[in-house]
PDB file of C-alpha atoms in Angstrom:
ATOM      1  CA  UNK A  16       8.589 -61.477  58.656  1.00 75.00           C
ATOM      2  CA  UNK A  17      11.314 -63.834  57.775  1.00 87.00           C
ATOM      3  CA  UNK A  18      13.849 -62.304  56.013  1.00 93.00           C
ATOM      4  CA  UNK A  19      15.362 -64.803  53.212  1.00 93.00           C
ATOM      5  CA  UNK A  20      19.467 -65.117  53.106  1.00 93.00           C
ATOM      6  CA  UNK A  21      20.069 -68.202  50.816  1.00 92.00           C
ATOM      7  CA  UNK A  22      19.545 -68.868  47.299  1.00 92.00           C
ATOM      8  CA  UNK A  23      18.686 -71.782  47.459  1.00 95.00           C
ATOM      9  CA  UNK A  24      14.921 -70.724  48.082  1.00 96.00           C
ATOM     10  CA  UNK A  25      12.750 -71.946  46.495  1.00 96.00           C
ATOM     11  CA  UNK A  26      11.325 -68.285  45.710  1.00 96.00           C
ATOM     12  CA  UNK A  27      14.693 -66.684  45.139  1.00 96.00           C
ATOM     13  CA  UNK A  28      15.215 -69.675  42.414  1.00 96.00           C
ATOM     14  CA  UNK A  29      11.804 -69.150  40.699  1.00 96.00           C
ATOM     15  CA  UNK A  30      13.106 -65.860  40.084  1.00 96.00           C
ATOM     16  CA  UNK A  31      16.248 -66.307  38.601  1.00 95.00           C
ATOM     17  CA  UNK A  32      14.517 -69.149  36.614  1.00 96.00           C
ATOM     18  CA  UNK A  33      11.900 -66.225  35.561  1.00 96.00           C
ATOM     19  CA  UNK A  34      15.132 -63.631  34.811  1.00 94.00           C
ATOM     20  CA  UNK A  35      17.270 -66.123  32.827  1.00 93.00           C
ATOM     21  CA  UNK A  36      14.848 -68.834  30.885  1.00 94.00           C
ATOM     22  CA  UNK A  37      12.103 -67.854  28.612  1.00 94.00           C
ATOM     23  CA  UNK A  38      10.462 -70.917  28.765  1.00 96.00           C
ATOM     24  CA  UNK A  39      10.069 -70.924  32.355  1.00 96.00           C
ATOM     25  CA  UNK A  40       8.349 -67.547  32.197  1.00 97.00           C
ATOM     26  CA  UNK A  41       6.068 -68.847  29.508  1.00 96.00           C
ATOM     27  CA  UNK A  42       5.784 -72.092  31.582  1.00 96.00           C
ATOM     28  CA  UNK A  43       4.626 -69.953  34.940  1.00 96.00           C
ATOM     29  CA  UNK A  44       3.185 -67.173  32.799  1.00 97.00           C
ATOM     30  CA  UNK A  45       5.045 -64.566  34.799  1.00 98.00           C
ATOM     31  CA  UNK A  46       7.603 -62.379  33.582  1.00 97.00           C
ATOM     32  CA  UNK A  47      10.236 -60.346  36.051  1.00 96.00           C
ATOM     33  CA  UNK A  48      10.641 -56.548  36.398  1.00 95.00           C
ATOM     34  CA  UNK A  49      13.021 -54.716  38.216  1.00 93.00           C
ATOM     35  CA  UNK A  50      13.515 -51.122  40.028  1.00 91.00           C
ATOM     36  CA  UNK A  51      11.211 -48.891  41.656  1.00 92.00           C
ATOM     37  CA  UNK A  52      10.302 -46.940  38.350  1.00 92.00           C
ATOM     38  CA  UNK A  53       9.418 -49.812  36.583  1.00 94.00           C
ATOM     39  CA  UNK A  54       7.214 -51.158  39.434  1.00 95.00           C
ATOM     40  CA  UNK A  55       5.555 -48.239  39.714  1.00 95.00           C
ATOM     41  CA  UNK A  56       4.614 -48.320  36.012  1.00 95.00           C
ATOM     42  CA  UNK A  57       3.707 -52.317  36.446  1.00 96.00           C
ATOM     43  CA  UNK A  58       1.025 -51.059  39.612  1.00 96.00           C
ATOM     44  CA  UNK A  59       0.031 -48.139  37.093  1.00 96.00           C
ATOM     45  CA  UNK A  60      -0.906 -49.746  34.479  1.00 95.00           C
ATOM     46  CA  UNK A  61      -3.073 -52.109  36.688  1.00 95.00           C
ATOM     47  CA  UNK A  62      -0.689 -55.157  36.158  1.00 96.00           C
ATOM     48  CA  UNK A  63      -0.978 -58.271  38.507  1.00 97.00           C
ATOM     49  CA  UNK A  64       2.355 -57.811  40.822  1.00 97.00           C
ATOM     50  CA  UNK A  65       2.468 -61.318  41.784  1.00 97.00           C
ATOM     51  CA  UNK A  66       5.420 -61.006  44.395  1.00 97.00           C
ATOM     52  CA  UNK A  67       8.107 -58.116  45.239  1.00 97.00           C
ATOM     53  CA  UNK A  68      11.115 -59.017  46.692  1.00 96.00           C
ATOM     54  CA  UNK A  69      12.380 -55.664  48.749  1.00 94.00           C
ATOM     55  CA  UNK A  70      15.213 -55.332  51.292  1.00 90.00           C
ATOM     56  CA  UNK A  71      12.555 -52.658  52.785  1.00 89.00           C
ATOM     57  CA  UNK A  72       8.911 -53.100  53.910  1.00 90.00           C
ATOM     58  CA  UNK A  73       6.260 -52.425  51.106  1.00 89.00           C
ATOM     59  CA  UNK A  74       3.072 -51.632  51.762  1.00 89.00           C
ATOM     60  CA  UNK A  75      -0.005 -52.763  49.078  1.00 91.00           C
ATOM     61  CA  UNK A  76       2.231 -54.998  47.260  1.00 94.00           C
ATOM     62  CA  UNK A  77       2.708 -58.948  48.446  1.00 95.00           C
ATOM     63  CA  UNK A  78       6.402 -58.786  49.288  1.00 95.00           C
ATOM     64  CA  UNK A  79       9.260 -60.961  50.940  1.00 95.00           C
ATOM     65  CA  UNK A  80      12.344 -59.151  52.314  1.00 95.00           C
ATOM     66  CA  UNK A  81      15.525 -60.631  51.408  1.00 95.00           C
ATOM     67  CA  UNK A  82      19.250 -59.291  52.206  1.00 94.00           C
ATOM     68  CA  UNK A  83      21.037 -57.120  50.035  1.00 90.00           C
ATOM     69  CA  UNK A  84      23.044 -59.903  48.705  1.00 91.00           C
ATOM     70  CA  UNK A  85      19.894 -61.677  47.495  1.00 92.00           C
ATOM     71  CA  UNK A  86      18.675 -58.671  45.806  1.00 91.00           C
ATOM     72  CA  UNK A  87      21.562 -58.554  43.742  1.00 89.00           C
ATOM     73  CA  UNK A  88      21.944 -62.001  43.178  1.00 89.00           C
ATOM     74  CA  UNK A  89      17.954 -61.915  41.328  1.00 91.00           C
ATOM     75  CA  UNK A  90      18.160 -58.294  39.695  1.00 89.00           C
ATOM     76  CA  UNK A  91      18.472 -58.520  35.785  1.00 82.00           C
ATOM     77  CA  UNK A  92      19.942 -55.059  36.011  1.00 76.00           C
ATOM     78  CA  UNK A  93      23.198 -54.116  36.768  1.00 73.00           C
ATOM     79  CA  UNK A  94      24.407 -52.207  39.964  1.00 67.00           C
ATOM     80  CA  UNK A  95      20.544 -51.973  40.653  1.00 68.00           C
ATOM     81  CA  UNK A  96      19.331 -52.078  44.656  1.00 65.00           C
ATOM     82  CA  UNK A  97      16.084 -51.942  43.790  1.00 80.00           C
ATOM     83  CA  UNK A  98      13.372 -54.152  44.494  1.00 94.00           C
ATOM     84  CA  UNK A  99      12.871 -57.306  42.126  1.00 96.00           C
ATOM     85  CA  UNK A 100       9.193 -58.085  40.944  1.00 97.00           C
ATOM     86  CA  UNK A 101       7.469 -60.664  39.260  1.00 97.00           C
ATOM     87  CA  UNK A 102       4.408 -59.721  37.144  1.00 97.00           C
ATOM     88  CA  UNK A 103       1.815 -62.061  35.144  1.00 97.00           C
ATOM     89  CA  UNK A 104       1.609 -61.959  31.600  1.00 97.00           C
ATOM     90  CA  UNK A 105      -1.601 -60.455  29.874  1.00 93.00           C
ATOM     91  CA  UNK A 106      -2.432 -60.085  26.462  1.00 90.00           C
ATOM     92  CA  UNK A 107      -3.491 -56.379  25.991  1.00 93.00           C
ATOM     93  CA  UNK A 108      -6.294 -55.392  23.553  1.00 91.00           C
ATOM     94  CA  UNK A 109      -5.800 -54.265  20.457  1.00 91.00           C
ATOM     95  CA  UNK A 110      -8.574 -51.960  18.700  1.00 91.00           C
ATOM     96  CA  UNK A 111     -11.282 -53.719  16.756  1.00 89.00           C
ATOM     97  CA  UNK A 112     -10.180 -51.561  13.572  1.00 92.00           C
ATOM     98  CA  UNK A 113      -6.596 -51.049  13.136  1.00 95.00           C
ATOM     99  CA  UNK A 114      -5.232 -48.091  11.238  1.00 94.00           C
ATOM    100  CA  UNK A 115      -1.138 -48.637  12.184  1.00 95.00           C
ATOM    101  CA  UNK A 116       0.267 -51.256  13.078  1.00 97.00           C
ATOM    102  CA  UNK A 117       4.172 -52.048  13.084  1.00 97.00           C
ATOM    103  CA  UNK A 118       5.672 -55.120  12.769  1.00 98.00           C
ATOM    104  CA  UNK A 119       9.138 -56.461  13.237  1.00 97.00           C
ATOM    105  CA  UNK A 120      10.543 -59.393  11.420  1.00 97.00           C
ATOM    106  CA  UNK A 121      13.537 -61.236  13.400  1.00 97.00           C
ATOM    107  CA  UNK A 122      14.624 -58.538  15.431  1.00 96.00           C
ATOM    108  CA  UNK A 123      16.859 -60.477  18.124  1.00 94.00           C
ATOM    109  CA  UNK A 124      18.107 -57.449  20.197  1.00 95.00           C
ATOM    110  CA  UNK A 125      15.921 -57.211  23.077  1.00 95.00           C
ATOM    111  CA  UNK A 126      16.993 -53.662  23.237  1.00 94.00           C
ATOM    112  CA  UNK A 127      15.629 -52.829  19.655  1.00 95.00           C
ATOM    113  CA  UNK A 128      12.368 -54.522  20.900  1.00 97.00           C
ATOM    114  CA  UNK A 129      11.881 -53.088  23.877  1.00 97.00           C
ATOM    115  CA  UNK A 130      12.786 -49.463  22.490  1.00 97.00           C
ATOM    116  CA  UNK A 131       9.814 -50.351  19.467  1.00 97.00           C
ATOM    117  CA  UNK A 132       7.642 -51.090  22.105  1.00 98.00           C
ATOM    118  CA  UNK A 133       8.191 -47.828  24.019  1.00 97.00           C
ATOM    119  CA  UNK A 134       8.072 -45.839  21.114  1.00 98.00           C
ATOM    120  CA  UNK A 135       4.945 -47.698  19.358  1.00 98.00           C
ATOM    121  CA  UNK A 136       3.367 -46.417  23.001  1.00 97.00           C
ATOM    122  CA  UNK A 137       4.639 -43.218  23.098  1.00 97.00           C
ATOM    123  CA  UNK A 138       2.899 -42.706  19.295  1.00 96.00           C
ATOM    124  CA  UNK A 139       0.073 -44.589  19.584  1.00 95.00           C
ATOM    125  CA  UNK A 140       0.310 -47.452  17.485  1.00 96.00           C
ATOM    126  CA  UNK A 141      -2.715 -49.758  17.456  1.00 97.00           C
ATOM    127  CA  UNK A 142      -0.672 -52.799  17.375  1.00 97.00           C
ATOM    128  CA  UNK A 143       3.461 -54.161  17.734  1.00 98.00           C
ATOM    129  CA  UNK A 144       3.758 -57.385  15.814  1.00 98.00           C
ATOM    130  CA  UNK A 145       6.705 -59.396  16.476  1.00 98.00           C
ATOM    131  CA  UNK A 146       7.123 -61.875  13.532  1.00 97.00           C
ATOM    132  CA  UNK A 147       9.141 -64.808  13.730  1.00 97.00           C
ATOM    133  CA  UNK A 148      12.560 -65.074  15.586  1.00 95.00           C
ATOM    134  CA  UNK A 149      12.170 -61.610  17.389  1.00 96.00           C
ATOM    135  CA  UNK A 150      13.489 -61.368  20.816  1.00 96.00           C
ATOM    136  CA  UNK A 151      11.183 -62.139  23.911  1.00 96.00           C
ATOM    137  CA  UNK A 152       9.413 -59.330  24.813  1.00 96.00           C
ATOM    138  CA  UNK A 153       9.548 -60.626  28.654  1.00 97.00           C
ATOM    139  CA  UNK A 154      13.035 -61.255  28.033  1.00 96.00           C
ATOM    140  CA  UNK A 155      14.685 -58.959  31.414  1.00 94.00           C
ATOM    141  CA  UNK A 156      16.558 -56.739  28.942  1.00 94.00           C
ATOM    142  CA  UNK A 157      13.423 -56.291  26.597  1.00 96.00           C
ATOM    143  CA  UNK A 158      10.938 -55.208  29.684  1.00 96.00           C
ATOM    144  CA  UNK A 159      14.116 -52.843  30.798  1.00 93.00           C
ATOM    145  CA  UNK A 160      14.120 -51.094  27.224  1.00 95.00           C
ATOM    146  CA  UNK A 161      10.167 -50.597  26.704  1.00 96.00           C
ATOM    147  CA  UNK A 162      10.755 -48.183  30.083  1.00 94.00           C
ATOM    148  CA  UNK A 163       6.894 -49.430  30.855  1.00 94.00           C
ATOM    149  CA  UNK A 164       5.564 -49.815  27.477  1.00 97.00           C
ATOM    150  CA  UNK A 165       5.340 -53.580  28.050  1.00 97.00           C
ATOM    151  CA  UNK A 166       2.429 -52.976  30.252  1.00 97.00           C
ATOM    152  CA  UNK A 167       0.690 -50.474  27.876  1.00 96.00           C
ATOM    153  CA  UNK A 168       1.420 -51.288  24.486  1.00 97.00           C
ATOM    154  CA  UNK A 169      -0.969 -53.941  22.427  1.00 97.00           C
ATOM    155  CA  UNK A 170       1.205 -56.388  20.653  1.00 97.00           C
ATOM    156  CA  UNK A 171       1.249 -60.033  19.500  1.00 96.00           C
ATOM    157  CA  UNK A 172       3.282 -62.761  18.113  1.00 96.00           C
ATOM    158  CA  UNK A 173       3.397 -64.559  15.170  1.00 97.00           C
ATOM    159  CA  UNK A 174       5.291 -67.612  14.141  1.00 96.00           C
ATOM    160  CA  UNK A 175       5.695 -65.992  10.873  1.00 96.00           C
ATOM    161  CA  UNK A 176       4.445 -64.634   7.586  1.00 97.00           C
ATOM    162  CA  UNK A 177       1.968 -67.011   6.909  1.00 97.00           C
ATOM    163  CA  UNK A 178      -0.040 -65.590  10.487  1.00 97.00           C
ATOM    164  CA  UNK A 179       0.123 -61.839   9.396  1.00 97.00           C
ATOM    165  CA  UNK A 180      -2.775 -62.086   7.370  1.00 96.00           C
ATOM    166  CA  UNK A 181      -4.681 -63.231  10.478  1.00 95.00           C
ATOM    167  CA  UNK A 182      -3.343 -60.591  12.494  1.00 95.00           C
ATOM    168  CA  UNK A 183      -3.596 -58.061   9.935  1.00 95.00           C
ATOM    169  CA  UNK A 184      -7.158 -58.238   8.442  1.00 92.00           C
ATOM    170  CA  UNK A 185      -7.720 -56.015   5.429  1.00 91.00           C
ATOM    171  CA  UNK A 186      -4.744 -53.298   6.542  1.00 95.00           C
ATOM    172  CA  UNK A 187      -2.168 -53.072   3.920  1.00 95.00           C
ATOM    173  CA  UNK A 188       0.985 -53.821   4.667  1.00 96.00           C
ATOM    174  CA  UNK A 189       4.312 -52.178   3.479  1.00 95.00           C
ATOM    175  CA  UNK A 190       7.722 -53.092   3.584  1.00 93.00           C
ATOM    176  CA  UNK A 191      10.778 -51.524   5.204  1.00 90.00           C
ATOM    177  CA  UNK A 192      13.443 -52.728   2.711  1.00 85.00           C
ATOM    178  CA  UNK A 193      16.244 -50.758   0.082  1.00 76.00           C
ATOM    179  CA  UNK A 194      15.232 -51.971  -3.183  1.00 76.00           C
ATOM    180  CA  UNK A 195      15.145 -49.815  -6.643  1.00 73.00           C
ATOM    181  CA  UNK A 196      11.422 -49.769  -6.421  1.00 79.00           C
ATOM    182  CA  UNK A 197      10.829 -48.607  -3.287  1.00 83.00           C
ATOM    183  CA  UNK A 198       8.834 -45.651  -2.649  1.00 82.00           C
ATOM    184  CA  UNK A 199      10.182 -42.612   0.040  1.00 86.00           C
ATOM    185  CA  UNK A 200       8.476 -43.291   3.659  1.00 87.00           C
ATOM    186  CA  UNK A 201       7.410 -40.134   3.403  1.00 89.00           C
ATOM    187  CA  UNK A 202       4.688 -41.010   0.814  1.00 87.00           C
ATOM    188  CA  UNK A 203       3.142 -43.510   2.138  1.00 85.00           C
ATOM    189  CA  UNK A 204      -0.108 -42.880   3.424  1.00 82.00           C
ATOM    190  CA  UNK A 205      -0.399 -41.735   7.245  1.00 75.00           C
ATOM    191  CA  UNK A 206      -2.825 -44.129   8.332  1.00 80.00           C
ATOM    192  CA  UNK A 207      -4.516 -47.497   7.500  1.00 91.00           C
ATOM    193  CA  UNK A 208      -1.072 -49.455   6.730  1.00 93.00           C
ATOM    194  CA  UNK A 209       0.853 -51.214   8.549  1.00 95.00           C
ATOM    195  CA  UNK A 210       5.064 -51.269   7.883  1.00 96.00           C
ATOM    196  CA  UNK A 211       7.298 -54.144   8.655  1.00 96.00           C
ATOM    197  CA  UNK A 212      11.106 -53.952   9.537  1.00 96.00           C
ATOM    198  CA  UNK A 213      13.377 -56.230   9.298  1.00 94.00           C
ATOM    199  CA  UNK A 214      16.741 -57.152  11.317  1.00 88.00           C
ATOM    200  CA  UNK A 215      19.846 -55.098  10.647  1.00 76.00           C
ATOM    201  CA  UNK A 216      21.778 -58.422   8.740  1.00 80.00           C
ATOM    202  CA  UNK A 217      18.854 -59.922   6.282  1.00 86.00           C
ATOM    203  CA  UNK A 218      16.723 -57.085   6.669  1.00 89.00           C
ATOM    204  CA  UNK A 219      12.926 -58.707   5.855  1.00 94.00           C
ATOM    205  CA  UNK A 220      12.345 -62.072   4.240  1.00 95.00           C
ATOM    206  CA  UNK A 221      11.086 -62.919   0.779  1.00 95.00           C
ATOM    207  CA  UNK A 222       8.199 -64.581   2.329  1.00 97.00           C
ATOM    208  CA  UNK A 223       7.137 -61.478   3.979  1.00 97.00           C
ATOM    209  CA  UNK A 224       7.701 -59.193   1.390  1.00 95.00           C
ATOM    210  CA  UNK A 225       5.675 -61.237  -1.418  1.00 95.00           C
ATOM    211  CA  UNK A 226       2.330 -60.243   1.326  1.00 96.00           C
ATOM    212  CA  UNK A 227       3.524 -56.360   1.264  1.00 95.00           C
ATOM    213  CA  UNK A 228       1.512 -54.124  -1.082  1.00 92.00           C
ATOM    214  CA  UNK A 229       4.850 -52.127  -1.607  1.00 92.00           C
ATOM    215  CA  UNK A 230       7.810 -51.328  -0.206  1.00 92.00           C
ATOM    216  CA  UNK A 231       9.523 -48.498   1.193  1.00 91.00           C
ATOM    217  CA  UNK A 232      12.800 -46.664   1.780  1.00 88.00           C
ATOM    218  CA  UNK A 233      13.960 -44.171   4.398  1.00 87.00           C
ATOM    219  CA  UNK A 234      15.613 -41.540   2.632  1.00 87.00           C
ATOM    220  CA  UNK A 235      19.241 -41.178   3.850  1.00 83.00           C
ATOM    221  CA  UNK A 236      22.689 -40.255   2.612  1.00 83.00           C
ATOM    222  CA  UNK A 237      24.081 -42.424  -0.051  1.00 82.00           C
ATOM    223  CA  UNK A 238      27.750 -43.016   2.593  1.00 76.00           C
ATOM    224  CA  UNK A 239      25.102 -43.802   5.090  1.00 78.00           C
ATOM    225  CA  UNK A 240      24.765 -47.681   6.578  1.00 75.00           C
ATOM    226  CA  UNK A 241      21.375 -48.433   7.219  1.00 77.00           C
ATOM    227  CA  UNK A 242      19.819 -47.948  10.806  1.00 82.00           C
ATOM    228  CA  UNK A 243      19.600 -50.353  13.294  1.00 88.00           C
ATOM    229  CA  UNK A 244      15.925 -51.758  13.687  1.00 91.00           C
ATOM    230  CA  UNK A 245      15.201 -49.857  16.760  1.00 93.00           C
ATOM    231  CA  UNK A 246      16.004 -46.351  14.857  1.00 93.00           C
ATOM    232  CA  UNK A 247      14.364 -47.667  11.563  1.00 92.00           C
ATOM    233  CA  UNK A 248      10.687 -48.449  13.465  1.00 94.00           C
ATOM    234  CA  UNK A 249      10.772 -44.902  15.211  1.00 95.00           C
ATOM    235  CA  UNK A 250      11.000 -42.966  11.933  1.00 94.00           C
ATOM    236  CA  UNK A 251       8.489 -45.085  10.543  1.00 93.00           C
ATOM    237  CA  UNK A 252       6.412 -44.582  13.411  1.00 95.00           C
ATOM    238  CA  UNK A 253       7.109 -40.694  13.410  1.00 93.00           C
ATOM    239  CA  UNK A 254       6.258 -40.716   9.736  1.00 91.00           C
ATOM    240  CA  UNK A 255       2.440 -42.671  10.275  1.00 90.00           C
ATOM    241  CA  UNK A 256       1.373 -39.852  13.079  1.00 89.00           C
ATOM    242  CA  UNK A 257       2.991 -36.688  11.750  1.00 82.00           C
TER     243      UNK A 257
END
């Protein structure tokens, strides 16, 4: 097999176009992966591997072997030898009946999203929502951060407020947000709700919170600053299953 040496193939480009530009990957409907961890959890999880590109011979995978110079020029990771994958997109199901459901409002840091996402699998959440200007959850950086979860975890966008009610059916949904009234996470109810947080600036917007049924507080030291979204969404999270 030909091995490929020059970036200015047409493959090697496709893939840096995948890594870099999110409108290309919603364009080809592929997003990229990379390392040998994360493939394994994209093959796992019975995700289409669309191409691997591997300075070693794989076998069961389509593959084309490039030098290591090429590897490193298309790996979103850094100091990573690994191989580089491309993966389609696929929407996963979410149950009929929801009982929890988290939802993020604006969360930008593709690290905060892709940590949700890992920890929405690891608790079994019915359903991620990502609500308005949240990071891409293909983004490179997101897919690194869900460790996997991308390819298990239900979850679905939404332009914003105005589609939650789709999204949401009859579950009611709370509010992550420090106001006088809010009640202590703790008392919400375990199941049947669903709890939206907001970035670390703004937190959640008015239009969101006029659909909540309440809002809620996590209960911290009054010196404290508040958590960053990623943090936030775990307790949450820990607080529906407990």
């Amino acid at each position: 097999m030909e091995i490929i040496r020059s970036r200015q193939n047409d493959i090697v480009k496709r893939f840096i176009a995948l890594a870099s530009d999110g409108k290309a990957r919603q364009r080809e409907g592929e997003f990229v992966g990379a390392g040998d961890k994360l493939l394994s959890e994209a093959v796992a999880s019975g995700a289409e591997v669309t191409c691997v590109l591997t300075a070693e011979p794989l076998e069961g995978l389509p593959f084309r072997l490039v030098t290591p110079e090429i590897l490193r020029a298309v790996t979103p990771l850094q100091n990573s030898s690994g191989p580089v994958f491309s993966v389609r997109m696929r929407q996963l199901p979410a149950p009929e009946s929801l009982a929890r459901v988290i939802v993020l409002e604006n969360v930008q840091d593709p690290g905060n999203v892709g940590t949700v996402l890992r920890t929405a699998d690891a608790f079994g959440m019915d359903l991620v929502v990502l609500c308005g200007a949240c990071a891409d959850p293909y983004n490179p950086k997101t897919v690194r951060a869900s460790m996997g979860a991308v390819f298990r975890q239900p979850a679905a966008r939404a332009s914003g407020p105005a589609e939650l009610p789709g999204l949401l059916g009859t579950l009611p949904l709370y509010g992550a947000a420090l106001r006088t009234d809010a009640a202590d996470i703790r008392d919400l109810p375990k199941t049947g709700l669903a709890v939206a947080v907001g970035n670390e600036g703004k937190g959640l917007t008015p239009e969101l919170l006029a659909l909540c049924a309440g809002t809620a507080v996590i209960p911290m030291r009054p010196q404290a600053e508040s958590l960053n979204a990623g943090v936030a969404a775990a307790v949450v999270m820990w607080e529906m299953v407990r």
